[in-house]
Tab-separated table of C-alpha atoms in Angstrom:
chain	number	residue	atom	x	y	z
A	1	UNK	CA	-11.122	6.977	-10.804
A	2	UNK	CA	-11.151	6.290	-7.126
A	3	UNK	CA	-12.611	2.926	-7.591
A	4	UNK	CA	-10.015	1.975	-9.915
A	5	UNK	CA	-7.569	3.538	-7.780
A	6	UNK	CA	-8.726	1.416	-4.663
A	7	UNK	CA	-9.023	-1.754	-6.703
A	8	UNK	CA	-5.204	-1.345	-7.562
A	9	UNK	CA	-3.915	-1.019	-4.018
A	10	UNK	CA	-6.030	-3.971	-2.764
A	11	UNK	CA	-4.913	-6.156	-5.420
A	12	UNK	CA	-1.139	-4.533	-4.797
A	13	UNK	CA	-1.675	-5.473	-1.215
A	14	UNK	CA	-2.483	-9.308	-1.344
A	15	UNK	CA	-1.100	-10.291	-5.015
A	16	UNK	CA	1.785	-8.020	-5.550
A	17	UNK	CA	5.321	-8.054	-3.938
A	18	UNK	CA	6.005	-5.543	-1.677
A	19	UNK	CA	9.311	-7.108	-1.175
A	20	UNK	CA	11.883	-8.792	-3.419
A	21	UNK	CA	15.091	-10.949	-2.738
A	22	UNK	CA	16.856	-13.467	-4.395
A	23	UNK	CA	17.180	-16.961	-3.204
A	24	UNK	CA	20.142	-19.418	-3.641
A	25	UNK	CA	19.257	-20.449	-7.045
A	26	UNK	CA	19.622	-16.522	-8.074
A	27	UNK	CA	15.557	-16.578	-8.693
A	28	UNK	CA	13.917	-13.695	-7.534
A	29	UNK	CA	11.343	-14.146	-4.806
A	30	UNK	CA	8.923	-11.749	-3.624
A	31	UNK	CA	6.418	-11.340	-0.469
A	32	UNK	CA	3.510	-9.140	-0.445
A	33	UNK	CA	2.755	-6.580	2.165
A	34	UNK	CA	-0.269	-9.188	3.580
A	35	UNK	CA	1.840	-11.857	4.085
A	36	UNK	CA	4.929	-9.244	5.818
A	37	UNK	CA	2.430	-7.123	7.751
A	38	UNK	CA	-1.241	-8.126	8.336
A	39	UNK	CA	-2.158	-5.738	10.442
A	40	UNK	CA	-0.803	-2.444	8.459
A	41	UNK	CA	-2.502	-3.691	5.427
A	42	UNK	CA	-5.988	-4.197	7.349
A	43	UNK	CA	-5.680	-0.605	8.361
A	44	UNK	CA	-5.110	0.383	4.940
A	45	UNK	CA	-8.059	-1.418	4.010
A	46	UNK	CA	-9.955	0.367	6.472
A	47	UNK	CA	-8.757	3.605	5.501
A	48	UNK	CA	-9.561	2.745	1.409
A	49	UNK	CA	-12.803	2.013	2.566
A	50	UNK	CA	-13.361	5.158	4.603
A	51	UNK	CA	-12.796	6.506	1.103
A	52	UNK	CA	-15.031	4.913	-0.844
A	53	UNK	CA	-17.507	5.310	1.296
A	54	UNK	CA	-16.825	9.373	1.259
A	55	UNK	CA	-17.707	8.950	-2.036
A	56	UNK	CA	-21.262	7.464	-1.870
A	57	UNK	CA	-22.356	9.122	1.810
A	58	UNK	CA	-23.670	12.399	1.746
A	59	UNK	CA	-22.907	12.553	5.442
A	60	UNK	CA	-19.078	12.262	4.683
A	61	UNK	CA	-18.894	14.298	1.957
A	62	UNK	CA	-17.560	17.418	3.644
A	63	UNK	CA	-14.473	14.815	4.306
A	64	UNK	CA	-14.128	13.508	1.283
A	65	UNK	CA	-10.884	15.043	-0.075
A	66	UNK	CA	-9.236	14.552	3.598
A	67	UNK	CA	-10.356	11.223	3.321
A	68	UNK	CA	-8.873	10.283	-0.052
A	69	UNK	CA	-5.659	12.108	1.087
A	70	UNK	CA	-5.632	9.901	4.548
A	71	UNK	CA	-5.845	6.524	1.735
A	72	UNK	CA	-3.031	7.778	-0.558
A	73	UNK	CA	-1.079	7.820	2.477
A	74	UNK	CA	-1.831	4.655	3.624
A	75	UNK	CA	-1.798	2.792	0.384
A	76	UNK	CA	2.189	3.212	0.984
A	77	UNK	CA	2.569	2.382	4.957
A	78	UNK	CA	2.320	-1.589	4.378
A	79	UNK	CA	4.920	-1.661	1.634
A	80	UNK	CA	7.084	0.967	4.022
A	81	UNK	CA	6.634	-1.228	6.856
A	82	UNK	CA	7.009	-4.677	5.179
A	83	UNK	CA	10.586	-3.364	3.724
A	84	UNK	CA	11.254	-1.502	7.353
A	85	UNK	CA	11.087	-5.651	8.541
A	86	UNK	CA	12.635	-7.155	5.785
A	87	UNK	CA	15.620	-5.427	6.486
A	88	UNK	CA	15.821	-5.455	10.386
A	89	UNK	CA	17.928	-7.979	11.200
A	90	UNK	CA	15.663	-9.139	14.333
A	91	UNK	CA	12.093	-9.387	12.443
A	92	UNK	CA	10.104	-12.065	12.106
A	93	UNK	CA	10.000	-11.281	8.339
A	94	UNK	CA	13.118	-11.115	8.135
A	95	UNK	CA	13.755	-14.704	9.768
A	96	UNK	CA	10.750	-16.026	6.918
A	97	UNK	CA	13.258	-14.034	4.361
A	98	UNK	CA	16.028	-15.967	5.039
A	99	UNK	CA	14.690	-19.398	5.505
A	100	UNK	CA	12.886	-18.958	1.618
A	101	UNK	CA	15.578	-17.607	0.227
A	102	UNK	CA	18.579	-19.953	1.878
A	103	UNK	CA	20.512	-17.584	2.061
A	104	UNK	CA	22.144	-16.174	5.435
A	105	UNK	CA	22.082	-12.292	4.411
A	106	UNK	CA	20.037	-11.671	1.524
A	107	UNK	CA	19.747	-8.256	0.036
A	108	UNK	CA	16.118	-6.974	0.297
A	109	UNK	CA	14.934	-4.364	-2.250
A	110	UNK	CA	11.069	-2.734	-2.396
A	111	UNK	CA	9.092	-4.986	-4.813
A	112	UNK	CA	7.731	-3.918	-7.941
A	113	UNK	CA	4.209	-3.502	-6.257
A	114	UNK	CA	4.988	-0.182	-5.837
A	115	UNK	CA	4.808	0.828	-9.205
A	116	UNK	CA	0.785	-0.125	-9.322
A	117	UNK	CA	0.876	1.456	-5.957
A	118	UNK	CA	2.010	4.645	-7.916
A	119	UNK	CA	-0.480	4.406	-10.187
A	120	UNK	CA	-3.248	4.056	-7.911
A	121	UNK	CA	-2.350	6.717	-5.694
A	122	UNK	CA	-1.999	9.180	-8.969
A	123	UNK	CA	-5.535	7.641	-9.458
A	124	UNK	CA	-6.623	8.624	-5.980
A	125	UNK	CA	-5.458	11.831	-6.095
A	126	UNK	CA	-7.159	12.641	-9.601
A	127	UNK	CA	-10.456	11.832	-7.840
A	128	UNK	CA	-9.777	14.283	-5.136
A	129	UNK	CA	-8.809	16.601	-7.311
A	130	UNK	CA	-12.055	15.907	-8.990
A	131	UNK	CA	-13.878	15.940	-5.646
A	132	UNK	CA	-12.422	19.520	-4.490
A	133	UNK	CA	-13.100	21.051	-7.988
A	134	UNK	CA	-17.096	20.242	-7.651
A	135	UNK	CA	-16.679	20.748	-4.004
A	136	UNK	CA	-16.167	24.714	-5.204
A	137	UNK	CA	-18.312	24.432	-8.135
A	138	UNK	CA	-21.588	23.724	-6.110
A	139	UNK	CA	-20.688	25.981	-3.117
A	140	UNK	CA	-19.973	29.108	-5.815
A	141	UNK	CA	-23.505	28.515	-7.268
């Protein structure tokens, strides 16, 4: 589950849109949380593999559960921060809002990328939930 999880918020992060806005022709247009904010989505990254790696390293297995719990946190944080810029007026994604869409103030709304974000988080936290149960099983025996 916590592979399929991860694989979900990766491909959320770089294919889906984290951001949605309509242009002058009325089509929607989207941007994903990459392209708004690089550098939150690289930590994200970092953090998703921190909790794969939990999973395969006995070493980290004590912090498995906290690790998983840091990831579901930070699978939202890009798509937070990439609408937090697409809707401050001074951003630099806001600026590359406005010149796709042609319009002067378009109205920004979270992209549907957060629905597979959703799901992979509920995926995440399954695993956890999986990891703490045999977490107790093995330290009761």
């Amino acid at each position: 589950m916590l592979l399929g999880g991860v694989a979900v918020a990766v491909i959320a992060a770089f294919f889906l849109p984290a951001l949605q806005f309509r242009g002058a022709s009325k089509a929607v247009l989207g941007i994903s949380a990459w392209e708004a904010v690089p550098w939150l989505t690289k930590l994200k990254l970092g953090f998703l593999a921190a909790a794969v790696a939990a999973a395969f390293v006995p070493k980290l297995a004590p912090l498995r559960v906290w690790l998983i719990a840091a990831a579901v946190v930070m699978m939202f944080l890009p798509a937070l921060g990439a609408l937090t810029a697409g809707v401050y007026q001074w951003s630099d994604v806001r600026a590359e809002i406005v010149q796709l869409s042609g319009v002067r103030a378009p109205w920004v709304d979270p992209g549907w990328g957060l629905l597979a974000l959703l799901g992979a988080a509920l995926m995440a936290i399954g695993a956890a939930w999986r990891a703490h149960a045999m977490d107790r099983g093995t330290a009761a025996a």
